[in-house]
Amino acid sequence: MRSIVYEIREVFRETSQLIGEEVITYEKSVFIKAIITIIIVLAVLILLSQIISRSVVNPINMLAEVMKRAQQNKDLTQRVSIEGKDEIVQMADVFNQMMSAFSQLIQQVFDSSRQLNVAAEELTVITGQTSRGVMSQQSDSEQVATAMNEMTATVQEVARYASQAAEASRTADDETKAGKQVVMDAINGINLLAKQVEVGAISIKDLQKESENIGSVLSVIQGIAEQTNLLALNAAIEAARAGESGRGFAVVADEVRTLAKRSHDSTEEIKKIIDRLQNEAEKAVRVMDEELVQAHQSVEKAEKAGQSLDIIAESVTSIRDMNTHIASAAEEQSAVAEEINRNIVSIAQVAEENAESTNQTTLTSQELARLANGLETQISQFKV
């Protein structure tokens, strides 16, 4: 039995050795295959990078070089020539189209600069119109001077009457101030009277409130009286039922006494309210008396104000007469003023036209100069 076991162990040992050798041999084979695979992949990647470099990077570099020359030299005739059908070729075509569009745009700008010369010629015409307007304005100015001389005499006469009117106006002003002061006093008196009336109104309102309180108290008394009658009736009924016991009657009697006390208290309250009403009535009477005095004073001040206003009216009459003379002189002045006005209107119109023409000329010339210089500078930098 032991020999059999020993033989089995020997067999297992030899088998294990064989398996280990096979595994080692397999691992070496796999490692070698992996190395070969990596070498092949690297070779393929290198080959692909060369192909990509030739088909993508080189055209991009060519396109970048053309763009750089166009930017540095401002040469819009630069074009990219790449053959093929991929995205790089499409990009080159778009670039060529863009350069053609830029070239056309620059040519259009150049044509616009020529149109600026035409605008400069129009400026010459506008300047001539301005010159003629200035001459017309000078002629109108002479006519204005003549009309002003004619108006001088009339103005002097108006000034003399105006001086007299001013003196009368000062007198009227003094009287007006005096009348104003009297009126102010009357206003103050009326205001004071209004305040007194306001106080009287407040007192009357207080009386009204107290009257309302009396009504409330009387309502309470009326309610108490009704309850007292009801309790008295109940007491009579209870007394009839109770006979000799009389307990219910005693309870009702207590309630009656309580209500009687409340009636007494309410009566006292009514008395106090009546007293207050009397006091308020006295105050109202005094206030009304004071209002009467203030009313008399207001009447007196109003009479004084009327006298002052009469004086003012006389002064106003004097001013009115003087104004009549002023009106006659003003009519003469008006005729001359109309002539002056017509000339001034004409001058204003011409001046306005001159101003507009001058402003337009200035703005146009400045704009043309700026555009011409800018266009000439910019266009000269490009090659189309």
mmCIF file of C-alpha atoms in Angstrom:
data_model
loop_
_atom_site.group_PDB
_atom_site.id
_atom_site.type_symbol
_atom_site.label_atom_id
_atom_site.label_comp_id
_atom_site.label_asym_id
_atom_site.label_seq_id
_atom_site.Cartn_x
_atom_site.Cartn_y
_atom_site.Cartn_z
ATOM 1 C CA MET A 1 0.000 0.000 0.000
ATOM 2 C CA ARG A 2 2.767 2.412 0.831
ATOM 3 C CA SER A 3 4.550 1.644 -2.392
ATOM 4 C CA ILE A 4 1.436 2.518 -4.350
ATOM 5 C CA VAL A 5 1.126 5.825 -2.597
ATOM 6 C CA TYR A 6 4.770 6.549 -3.269
ATOM 7 C CA GLU A 7 4.363 5.793 -6.951
ATOM 8 C CA ILE A 8 1.338 8.072 -7.178
ATOM 9 C CA ARG A 9 3.278 10.928 -5.599
ATOM 10 C CA GLU A 10 6.124 10.374 -8.090
ATOM 11 C CA VAL A 11 3.665 10.514 -10.940
ATOM 12 C CA PHE A 12 2.162 13.789 -9.610
ATOM 13 C CA ARG A 13 5.612 15.317 -9.182
ATOM 14 C CA GLU A 14 6.688 14.441 -12.710
ATOM 15 C CA THR A 15 3.385 15.726 -14.075
ATOM 16 C CA SER A 16 3.818 19.042 -12.224
ATOM 17 C CA GLN A 17 7.300 19.481 -13.631
ATOM 18 C CA LEU A 18 6.062 18.883 -17.175
ATOM 19 C CA ILE A 19 3.198 21.344 -16.744
ATOM 20 C CA GLY A 20 5.564 24.012 -15.372
ATOM 21 C CA GLU A 21 7.904 23.621 -18.312
ATOM 22 C CA GLU A 22 4.977 23.935 -20.748
ATOM 23 C CA VAL A 23 3.756 27.098 -19.032
ATOM 24 C CA ILE A 24 7.174 28.719 -19.185
ATOM 25 C CA THR A 25 7.470 27.866 -22.873
ATOM 26 C CA TYR A 26 3.994 29.374 -23.576
ATOM 27 C CA GLU A 27 4.786 32.577 -21.702
ATOM 28 C CA LYS A 28 7.941 33.093 -23.725
ATOM 29 C CA SER A 29 5.989 32.600 -26.941
ATOM 30 C CA VAL A 30 3.298 35.131 -25.910
ATOM 31 C CA PHE A 31 5.910 37.726 -24.922
ATOM 32 C CA ILE A 32 7.674 37.432 -28.263
ATOM 33 C CA LYS A 33 4.365 37.821 -30.150
ATOM 34 C CA ALA A 34 3.486 40.914 -28.103
ATOM 35 C CA ILE A 35 6.803 42.558 -28.904
ATOM 36 C CA ILE A 36 6.352 41.842 -32.607
ATOM 37 C CA THR A 37 2.808 43.300 -32.503
ATOM 38 C CA ILE A 38 3.979 46.507 -30.818
ATOM 39 C CA ILE A 39 6.734 46.941 -33.401
ATOM 40 C CA ILE A 40 4.223 46.541 -36.238
ATOM 41 C CA VAL A 41 1.786 49.057 -34.668
ATOM 42 C CA LEU A 42 4.545 51.625 -34.202
ATOM 43 C CA ALA A 43 5.590 51.222 -37.806
ATOM 44 C CA VAL A 44 2.003 51.740 -38.982
ATOM 45 C CA LEU A 45 1.611 54.852 -36.807
ATOM 46 C CA ILE A 46 4.801 56.360 -38.151
ATOM 47 C CA LEU A 47 3.641 55.713 -41.702
ATOM 48 C CA LEU A 48 0.229 57.282 -41.004
ATOM 49 C CA SER A 49 1.827 60.370 -39.455
ATOM 50 C CA GLN A 50 3.900 60.885 -42.578
ATOM 51 C CA ILE A 51 0.817 60.565 -44.761
ATOM 52 C CA ILE A 52 -1.173 63.004 -42.592
ATOM 53 C CA SER A 53 1.702 65.457 -42.567
ATOM 54 C CA ARG A 54 1.849 65.475 -46.343
ATOM 55 C CA SER A 55 -1.937 65.676 -46.885
ATOM 56 C CA VAL A 56 -2.949 68.087 -44.053
ATOM 57 C CA VAL A 57 -0.079 69.914 -42.413
ATOM 58 C CA ASN A 58 1.678 70.952 -45.611
ATOM 59 C CA PRO A 59 -1.471 72.508 -47.182
ATOM 60 C CA ILE A 60 -2.243 74.305 -43.931
ATOM 61 C CA ASN A 61 1.284 75.686 -43.799
ATOM 62 C CA MET A 62 0.935 76.819 -47.410
ATOM 63 C CA LEU A 63 -2.364 78.570 -46.623
ATOM 64 C CA ALA A 64 -0.862 80.230 -43.553
ATOM 65 C CA GLU A 65 2.115 81.454 -45.590
ATOM 66 C CA VAL A 66 -0.151 83.055 -48.199
ATOM 67 C CA MET A 67 -2.226 84.722 -45.480
ATOM 68 C CA LYS A 68 0.930 86.022 -43.850
ATOM 69 C CA ARG A 69 2.203 87.546 -47.124
ATOM 70 C CA ALA A 70 -1.199 89.141 -47.771
ATOM 71 C CA GLN A 71 -1.277 90.621 -44.277
ATOM 72 C CA GLN A 72 2.295 91.897 -44.242
ATOM 73 C CA ASN A 73 2.308 93.336 -47.765
ATOM 74 C CA LYS A 74 -1.399 94.292 -47.871
ATOM 75 C CA ASP A 75 -1.479 92.417 -51.158
ATOM 76 C CA LEU A 76 -5.011 91.403 -52.084
ATOM 77 C CA THR A 77 -3.816 89.579 -55.221
ATOM 78 C CA GLN A 78 -2.435 86.697 -53.189
ATOM 79 C CA ARG A 79 -4.152 83.368 -53.915
ATOM 80 C CA VAL A 80 -3.765 79.789 -52.629
ATOM 81 C CA SER A 81 -3.382 76.960 -55.152
ATOM 82 C CA ILE A 82 -4.085 73.536 -53.576
ATOM 83 C CA GLU A 83 -5.420 70.560 -55.491
ATOM 84 C CA GLY A 84 -7.771 68.012 -54.042
ATOM 85 C CA LYS A 85 -11.293 67.671 -52.658
ATOM 86 C CA ASP A 86 -10.818 67.633 -48.897
ATOM 87 C CA GLU A 87 -11.666 70.285 -46.287
ATOM 88 C CA ILE A 88 -8.287 72.001 -46.676
ATOM 89 C CA VAL A 89 -8.983 72.620 -50.354
ATOM 90 C CA GLN A 90 -12.430 74.015 -49.476
ATOM 91 C CA MET A 91 -10.807 76.332 -46.957
ATOM 92 C CA ALA A 92 -8.367 77.536 -49.628
ATOM 93 C CA ASP A 93 -11.240 78.220 -52.046
ATOM 94 C CA VAL A 94 -13.084 80.239 -49.404
ATOM 95 C CA PHE A 95 -9.911 82.234 -48.739
ATOM 96 C CA ASN A 96 -9.502 82.984 -52.462
ATOM 97 C CA GLN A 97 -13.140 84.115 -52.674
ATOM 98 C CA MET A 98 -12.678 86.342 -49.629
ATOM 99 C CA MET A 99 -9.584 87.974 -51.144
ATOM 100 C CA SER A 100 -11.490 88.612 -54.376
ATOM 101 C CA ALA A 101 -14.338 90.240 -52.407
ATOM 102 C CA PHE A 102 -11.863 92.417 -50.518
ATOM 103 C CA SER A 103 -10.248 93.486 -53.784
ATOM 104 C CA GLN A 104 -13.627 94.502 -55.215
ATOM 105 C CA LEU A 105 -14.472 96.408 -52.033
ATOM 106 C CA ILE A 106 -11.239 98.377 -52.147
ATOM 107 C CA GLN A 107 -11.918 99.234 -55.780
ATOM 108 C CA GLN A 108 -15.372 100.516 -54.824
ATOM 109 C CA VAL A 109 -13.852 102.648 -52.090
ATOM 110 C CA PHE A 110 -11.456 104.081 -54.626
ATOM 111 C CA ASP A 111 -14.386 105.004 -56.838
ATOM 112 C CA SER A 112 -16.061 106.678 -53.852
ATOM 113 C CA SER A 113 -13.012 108.857 -53.361
ATOM 114 C CA ARG A 114 -13.535 110.184 -56.860
ATOM 115 C CA GLN A 115 -17.092 111.114 -55.952
ATOM 116 C CA LEU A 116 -15.703 113.203 -53.127
ATOM 117 C CA ASN A 117 -14.101 115.472 -55.689
ATOM 118 C CA VAL A 118 -17.531 116.070 -57.196
ATOM 119 C CA ALA A 119 -18.839 117.017 -53.753
ATOM 120 C CA ALA A 120 -15.989 119.508 -53.416
ATOM 121 C CA GLU A 121 -17.149 121.209 -56.594
ATOM 122 C CA GLU A 122 -20.635 121.493 -55.114
ATOM 123 C CA LEU A 123 -19.080 123.289 -52.166
ATOM 124 C CA THR A 124 -17.920 126.001 -54.508
ATOM 125 C CA VAL A 125 -21.502 126.578 -55.646
ATOM 126 C CA ILE A 126 -22.726 126.789 -52.047
ATOM 127 C CA THR A 127 -20.007 129.314 -51.226
ATOM 128 C CA GLY A 128 -21.183 131.508 -54.083
ATOM 129 C CA GLN A 129 -24.730 131.452 -52.752
ATOM 130 C CA THR A 130 -23.441 132.453 -49.331
ATOM 131 C CA SER A 131 -21.604 135.414 -50.784
ATOM 132 C CA ARG A 132 -24.719 136.673 -52.554
ATOM 133 C CA GLY A 133 -26.713 136.283 -49.339
ATOM 134 C CA VAL A 134 -24.209 138.418 -47.449
ATOM 135 C CA MET A 135 -24.549 141.195 -50.008
ATOM 136 C CA SER A 136 -28.340 141.122 -49.719
ATOM 137 C CA GLN A 137 -28.049 141.223 -45.937
ATOM 138 C CA GLN A 138 -25.907 144.341 -46.101
ATOM 139 C CA SER A 139 -28.526 146.108 -48.234
ATOM 140 C CA ASP A 140 -31.294 145.248 -45.783
ATOM 141 C CA SER A 141 -29.151 146.497 -42.917
ATOM 142 C CA GLU A 142 -28.962 149.924 -44.531
ATOM 143 C CA GLN A 143 -32.742 150.048 -44.826
ATOM 144 C CA VAL A 144 -33.039 149.135 -41.152
ATOM 145 C CA ALA A 145 -30.757 151.997 -40.194
ATOM 146 C CA THR A 146 -32.934 154.494 -42.130
ATOM 147 C CA ALA A 147 -36.105 153.234 -40.490
ATOM 148 C CA MET A 148 -34.501 153.456 -37.068
ATOM 149 C CA ASN A 149 -33.695 157.138 -37.628
ATOM 150 C CA GLU A 150 -37.315 157.852 -38.492
ATOM 151 C CA MET A 151 -38.478 156.073 -35.377
ATOM 152 C CA THR A 152 -36.180 158.025 -33.052
ATOM 153 C CA ALA A 153 -38.372 161.157 -32.901
ATOM 154 C CA THR A 154 -41.460 159.115 -32.159
ATOM 155 C CA VAL A 155 -39.646 157.218 -29.438
ATOM 156 C CA GLN A 156 -38.667 160.485 -27.762
ATOM 157 C CA GLU A 157 -42.271 161.655 -27.642
ATOM 158 C CA VAL A 158 -43.367 158.314 -26.276
ATOM 159 C CA ALA A 159 -40.663 158.564 -23.631
ATOM 160 C CA ARG A 160 -41.955 161.968 -22.466
ATOM 161 C CA TYR A 161 -45.488 160.713 -22.035
ATOM 162 C CA ALA A 162 -44.176 157.585 -20.437
ATOM 163 C CA SER A 163 -42.386 159.699 -17.826
ATOM 164 C CA GLN A 164 -45.615 161.448 -16.878
ATOM 165 C CA ALA A 165 -47.407 158.134 -16.763
ATOM 166 C CA ALA A 166 -44.699 156.782 -14.502
ATOM 167 C CA GLU A 167 -45.167 159.660 -12.046
ATOM 168 C CA ALA A 168 -48.893 159.071 -11.914
ATOM 169 C CA SER A 169 -48.242 155.385 -11.541
ATOM 170 C CA ARG A 170 -46.031 156.023 -8.524
ATOM 171 C CA THR A 171 -48.799 158.040 -6.876
ATOM 172 C CA ALA A 172 -51.258 155.284 -7.609
ATOM 173 C CA ASP A 173 -48.781 152.786 -6.263
ATOM 174 C CA ASP A 174 -48.486 154.636 -2.944
ATOM 175 C CA GLU A 175 -52.237 154.808 -2.581
ATOM 176 C CA THR A 176 -52.504 151.192 -3.571
ATOM 177 C CA LYS A 177 -50.078 150.215 -0.843
ATOM 178 C CA ALA A 178 -52.107 152.130 1.725
ATOM 179 C CA GLY A 179 -55.298 150.514 0.495
ATOM 180 C CA LYS A 180 -53.584 147.159 0.531
ATOM 181 C CA GLN A 181 -52.628 147.610 4.175
ATOM 182 C CA VAL A 182 -56.190 148.499 5.092
ATOM 183 C CA VAL A 183 -57.449 145.519 3.174
ATOM 184 C CA MET A 184 -54.953 143.327 4.984
ATOM 185 C CA ASP A 185 -56.245 144.604 8.315
ATOM 186 C CA ALA A 186 -59.773 143.822 7.208
ATOM 187 C CA ILE A 187 -58.678 140.369 6.164
ATOM 188 C CA ASN A 188 -57.037 139.796 9.534
ATOM 189 C CA GLY A 189 -60.228 140.871 11.276
ATOM 190 C CA ILE A 190 -62.261 138.548 9.120
ATOM 191 C CA ASN A 191 -59.842 135.727 9.843
ATOM 192 C CA LEU A 192 -60.166 136.335 13.553
ATOM 193 C CA LEU A 193 -63.921 136.330 13.173
ATOM 194 C CA ALA A 194 -63.678 133.044 11.332
ATOM 195 C CA LYS A 195 -61.695 131.561 14.207
ATOM 196 C CA GLN A 196 -64.348 132.674 16.672
ATOM 197 C CA VAL A 197 -67.010 131.147 14.485
ATOM 198 C CA GLU A 198 -65.019 127.948 14.469
ATOM 199 C CA VAL A 199 -64.894 127.939 18.261
ATOM 200 C CA GLY A 200 -68.652 128.506 18.361
ATOM 201 C CA ALA A 201 -69.151 125.632 15.975
ATOM 202 C CA ILE A 202 -67.084 123.375 18.216
ATOM 203 C CA SER A 203 -69.150 124.375 21.231
ATOM 204 C CA ILE A 204 -72.345 123.660 19.366
ATOM 205 C CA LYS A 205 -71.009 120.262 18.381
ATOM 206 C CA ASP A 206 -70.199 119.550 22.006
ATOM 207 C CA LEU A 207 -73.779 120.449 22.932
ATOM 208 C CA GLN A 208 -74.990 118.068 20.281
ATOM 209 C CA LYS A 209 -72.839 115.265 21.674
ATOM 210 C CA GLU A 210 -74.117 115.889 25.192
ATOM 211 C CA SER A 211 -77.668 115.817 23.902
ATOM 212 C CA GLU A 212 -76.956 112.454 22.389
ATOM 213 C CA ASN A 213 -75.659 111.273 25.753
ATOM 214 C CA ILE A 214 -78.898 112.406 27.367
ATOM 215 C CA GLY A 215 -80.809 110.355 24.838
ATOM 216 C CA SER A 216 -78.734 107.300 25.702
ATOM 217 C CA VAL A 217 -79.318 107.739 29.431
ATOM 218 C CA LEU A 218 -83.017 108.248 28.919
ATOM 219 C CA SER A 219 -83.124 105.037 26.924
ATOM 220 C CA VAL A 220 -81.515 103.240 29.841
ATOM 221 C CA ILE A 221 -84.042 104.714 32.248
ATOM 222 C CA GLN A 222 -86.875 103.666 29.976
ATOM 223 C CA GLY A 223 -85.524 100.123 29.837
ATOM 224 C CA ILE A 224 -85.164 100.017 33.597
ATOM 225 C CA ALA A 225 -88.715 101.219 34.034
ATOM 226 C CA GLU A 226 -89.990 98.497 31.753
ATOM 227 C CA GLN A 227 -88.046 95.865 33.637
ATOM 228 C CA THR A 228 -89.287 97.262 36.952
ATOM 229 C CA ASN A 229 -92.876 96.934 35.819
ATOM 230 C CA LEU A 230 -92.209 93.417 34.637
ATOM 231 C CA LEU A 231 -90.574 92.434 37.918
ATOM 232 C CA ALA A 232 -93.391 93.982 39.869
ATOM 233 C CA LEU A 233 -95.824 91.889 37.896
ATOM 234 C CA ASN A 234 -93.761 88.784 38.524
ATOM 235 C CA ALA A 235 -93.608 89.619 42.240
ATOM 236 C CA ALA A 236 -97.362 89.834 42.401
ATOM 237 C CA ILE A 237 -97.708 86.502 40.666
ATOM 238 C CA GLU A 238 -95.173 84.842 42.963
ATOM 239 C CA ALA A 239 -96.812 86.300 46.026
ATOM 240 C CA ALA A 240 -100.123 84.859 44.916
ATOM 241 C CA ARG A 241 -98.642 81.447 44.369
ATOM 242 C CA ALA A 242 -96.395 81.331 47.414
ATOM 243 C CA GLY A 243 -98.885 82.146 49.938
ATOM 244 C CA GLU A 244 -97.175 82.294 53.286
ATOM 245 C CA SER A 245 -93.769 81.108 52.136
ATOM 246 C CA GLY A 246 -93.023 84.256 50.096
ATOM 247 C CA ARG A 247 -89.529 83.269 49.068
ATOM 248 C CA GLY A 248 -90.021 84.116 45.415
ATOM 249 C CA PHE A 249 -91.462 87.448 46.367
ATOM 250 C CA ALA A 250 -88.334 88.288 48.359
ATOM 251 C CA VAL A 251 -86.094 87.578 45.379
ATOM 252 C CA VAL A 252 -88.202 89.714 43.110
ATOM 253 C CA ALA A 253 -88.240 92.482 45.667
ATOM 254 C CA ASP A 254 -84.452 92.515 45.712
ATOM 255 C CA GLU A 255 -84.357 92.851 41.962
ATOM 256 C CA VAL A 256 -86.790 95.710 42.130
ATOM 257 C CA ARG A 257 -84.617 97.537 44.647
ATOM 258 C CA THR A 258 -81.559 97.035 42.434
ATOM 259 C CA LEU A 259 -83.346 98.465 39.446
ATOM 260 C CA ALA A 260 -84.575 101.349 41.526
ATOM 261 C CA LYS A 261 -81.002 102.155 42.486
ATOM 262 C CA ARG A 262 -79.951 102.103 38.856
ATOM 263 C CA SER A 263 -82.777 104.477 38.043
ATOM 264 C CA HIS A 264 -81.547 106.831 40.732
ATOM 265 C CA ASP A 265 -77.985 106.732 39.402
ATOM 266 C CA SER A 266 -79.186 107.430 35.896
ATOM 267 C CA THR A 267 -81.148 110.397 37.156
ATOM 268 C CA GLU A 268 -78.032 111.831 38.747
ATOM 269 C CA GLU A 269 -76.124 111.348 35.514
ATOM 270 C CA ILE A 270 -78.845 113.208 33.655
ATOM 271 C CA LYS A 271 -78.530 116.096 36.067
ATOM 272 C CA LYS A 272 -74.787 116.330 35.514
ATOM 273 C CA ILE A 273 -75.214 116.269 31.780
ATOM 274 C CA ILE A 274 -77.790 119.025 31.954
ATOM 275 C CA ASP A 275 -75.377 121.121 33.977
ATOM 276 C CA ARG A 276 -72.706 120.663 31.364
ATOM 277 C CA LEU A 277 -75.167 121.594 28.661
ATOM 278 C CA GLN A 278 -75.911 124.829 30.454
ATOM 279 C CA ASN A 279 -72.224 125.656 30.730
ATOM 280 C CA GLU A 280 -71.686 124.971 27.053
ATOM 281 C CA ALA A 281 -74.661 127.146 26.211
ATOM 282 C CA GLU A 282 -73.157 130.021 28.163
ATOM 283 C CA LYS A 283 -69.890 129.598 26.300
ATOM 284 C CA ALA A 284 -71.733 129.655 23.008
ATOM 285 C CA VAL A 285 -73.441 132.909 23.967
ATOM 286 C CA ARG A 286 -70.136 134.544 24.850
ATOM 287 C CA VAL A 287 -68.598 133.396 21.595
ATOM 288 C CA MET A 288 -71.474 134.837 19.614
ATOM 289 C CA ASP A 289 -71.076 138.173 21.409
ATOM 290 C CA GLU A 290 -67.413 138.268 20.513
ATOM 291 C CA GLU A 291 -68.288 137.487 16.920
ATOM 292 C CA LEU A 292 -70.628 140.444 16.858
ATOM 293 C CA VAL A 293 -67.888 142.794 18.054
ATOM 294 C CA GLN A 294 -65.497 141.462 15.443
ATOM 295 C CA ALA A 295 -68.138 141.950 12.782
ATOM 296 C CA HIS A 296 -68.488 145.639 13.663
ATOM 297 C CA GLN A 297 -64.750 146.112 13.509
ATOM 298 C CA SER A 298 -64.622 144.398 10.123
ATOM 299 C CA VAL A 299 -67.266 146.782 8.798
ATOM 300 C CA GLU A 300 -65.272 149.815 9.921
ATOM 301 C CA LYS A 301 -62.103 148.526 8.299
ATOM 302 C CA ALA A 302 -63.982 147.771 5.115
ATOM 303 C CA GLU A 303 -65.196 151.380 5.002
ATOM 304 C CA LYS A 304 -61.622 152.619 5.289
ATOM 305 C CA ALA A 305 -60.631 150.292 2.503
ATOM 306 C CA GLY A 306 -63.398 151.749 0.342
ATOM 307 C CA GLN A 307 -62.088 155.279 0.893
ATOM 308 C CA SER A 308 -58.596 154.230 -0.106
ATOM 309 C CA LEU A 309 -59.948 152.545 -3.193
ATOM 310 C CA ASP A 310 -61.672 155.791 -4.187
ATOM 311 C CA ILE A 311 -58.342 157.583 -4.119
ATOM 312 C CA ILE A 312 -56.845 154.814 -6.203
ATOM 313 C CA ALA A 313 -59.651 155.199 -8.730
ATOM 314 C CA GLU A 314 -58.849 158.911 -9.173
ATOM 315 C CA SER A 315 -55.210 158.099 -9.803
ATOM 316 C CA VAL A 316 -56.200 155.447 -12.296
ATOM 317 C CA THR A 317 -58.309 158.015 -14.155
ATOM 318 C CA SER A 318 -55.294 160.280 -14.472
ATOM 319 C CA ILE A 319 -53.232 157.383 -15.758
ATOM 320 C CA ARG A 320 -55.926 156.563 -18.290
ATOM 321 C CA ASP A 321 -55.834 160.074 -19.758
ATOM 322 C CA MET A 322 -52.094 159.928 -20.127
ATOM 323 C CA ASN A 323 -52.346 156.530 -21.713
ATOM 324 C CA THR A 324 -54.552 158.078 -24.393
ATOM 325 C CA HIS A 325 -51.707 160.340 -25.466
ATOM 326 C CA ILE A 326 -49.332 157.434 -25.301
ATOM 327 C CA ALA A 327 -51.622 155.455 -27.588
ATOM 328 C CA SER A 328 -51.554 158.213 -30.247
ATOM 329 C CA ALA A 329 -47.799 158.278 -30.218
ATOM 330 C CA ALA A 330 -47.730 154.502 -30.236
ATOM 331 C CA GLU A 331 -49.746 154.449 -33.470
ATOM 332 C CA GLU A 332 -47.063 156.445 -35.239
ATOM 333 C CA GLN A 333 -44.440 154.225 -33.728
ATOM 334 C CA SER A 334 -46.345 151.167 -34.871
ATOM 335 C CA ALA A 335 -46.216 152.200 -38.540
ATOM 336 C CA VAL A 336 -42.476 152.673 -38.387
ATOM 337 C CA ALA A 337 -42.118 149.480 -36.397
ATOM 338 C CA GLU A 338 -43.935 147.549 -39.105
ATOM 339 C CA GLU A 339 -41.438 148.718 -41.697
ATOM 340 C CA ILE A 340 -38.610 147.805 -39.375
ATOM 341 C CA ASN A 341 -40.212 144.472 -38.747
ATOM 342 C CA ARG A 342 -40.445 143.672 -42.460
ATOM 343 C CA ASN A 343 -36.810 144.538 -42.966
ATOM 344 C CA ILE A 344 -35.788 142.604 -39.897
ATOM 345 C CA VAL A 345 -37.739 139.575 -41.076
ATOM 346 C CA SER A 346 -36.000 139.752 -44.423
ATOM 347 C CA ILE A 347 -32.648 140.093 -42.716
ATOM 348 C CA ALA A 348 -33.445 137.192 -40.438
ATOM 349 C CA GLN A 349 -34.401 134.977 -43.352
ATOM 350 C CA VAL A 350 -31.254 135.795 -45.254
ATOM 351 C CA ALA A 351 -29.167 135.406 -42.120
ATOM 352 C CA GLU A 352 -30.743 132.053 -41.488
ATOM 353 C CA GLU A 353 -30.021 130.957 -45.032
ATOM 354 C CA ASN A 354 -26.467 132.209 -44.679
ATOM 355 C CA ALA A 355 -26.036 130.379 -41.410
ATOM 356 C CA GLU A 356 -27.394 127.160 -42.826
ATOM 357 C CA SER A 357 -25.256 127.427 -45.940
ATOM 358 C CA THR A 358 -22.187 128.276 -43.910
ATOM 359 C CA ASN A 359 -22.738 125.438 -41.493
ATOM 360 C CA GLN A 360 -23.389 123.035 -44.321
ATOM 361 C CA THR A 361 -20.283 124.223 -46.119
ATOM 362 C CA THR A 362 -18.144 123.843 -43.028
ATOM 363 C CA LEU A 363 -19.459 120.419 -42.141
ATOM 364 C CA THR A 364 -19.264 119.183 -45.711
ATOM 365 C CA SER A 365 -15.741 120.439 -46.267
ATOM 366 C CA GLN A 366 -14.543 118.964 -42.987
ATOM 367 C CA GLU A 367 -16.169 115.645 -43.715
ATOM 368 C CA LEU A 368 -14.833 115.571 -47.256
ATOM 369 C CA ALA A 369 -11.333 116.409 -46.101
ATOM 370 C CA ARG A 370 -11.407 113.721 -43.458
ATOM 371 C CA LEU A 371 -12.821 111.088 -45.786
ATOM 372 C CA ALA A 372 -10.478 111.978 -48.626
ATOM 373 C CA ASN A 373 -7.399 111.829 -46.439
ATOM 374 C CA GLY A 374 -8.484 108.637 -44.760
ATOM 375 C CA LEU A 375 -9.390 106.920 -48.014
ATOM 376 C CA GLU A 376 -6.218 107.981 -49.735
ATOM 377 C CA THR A 377 -4.117 106.720 -46.849
ATOM 378 C CA GLN A 378 -5.929 103.424 -46.558
ATOM 379 C CA ILE A 379 -6.221 102.669 -50.269
ATOM 380 C CA SER A 380 -2.562 103.382 -50.933
ATOM 381 C CA GLN A 381 -1.624 100.543 -48.605
ATOM 382 C CA PHE A 382 -3.398 97.863 -50.634
ATOM 383 C CA LYS A 383 -2.442 96.154 -53.867
ATOM 384 C CA VAL A 384 -5.510 95.210 -55.895
#
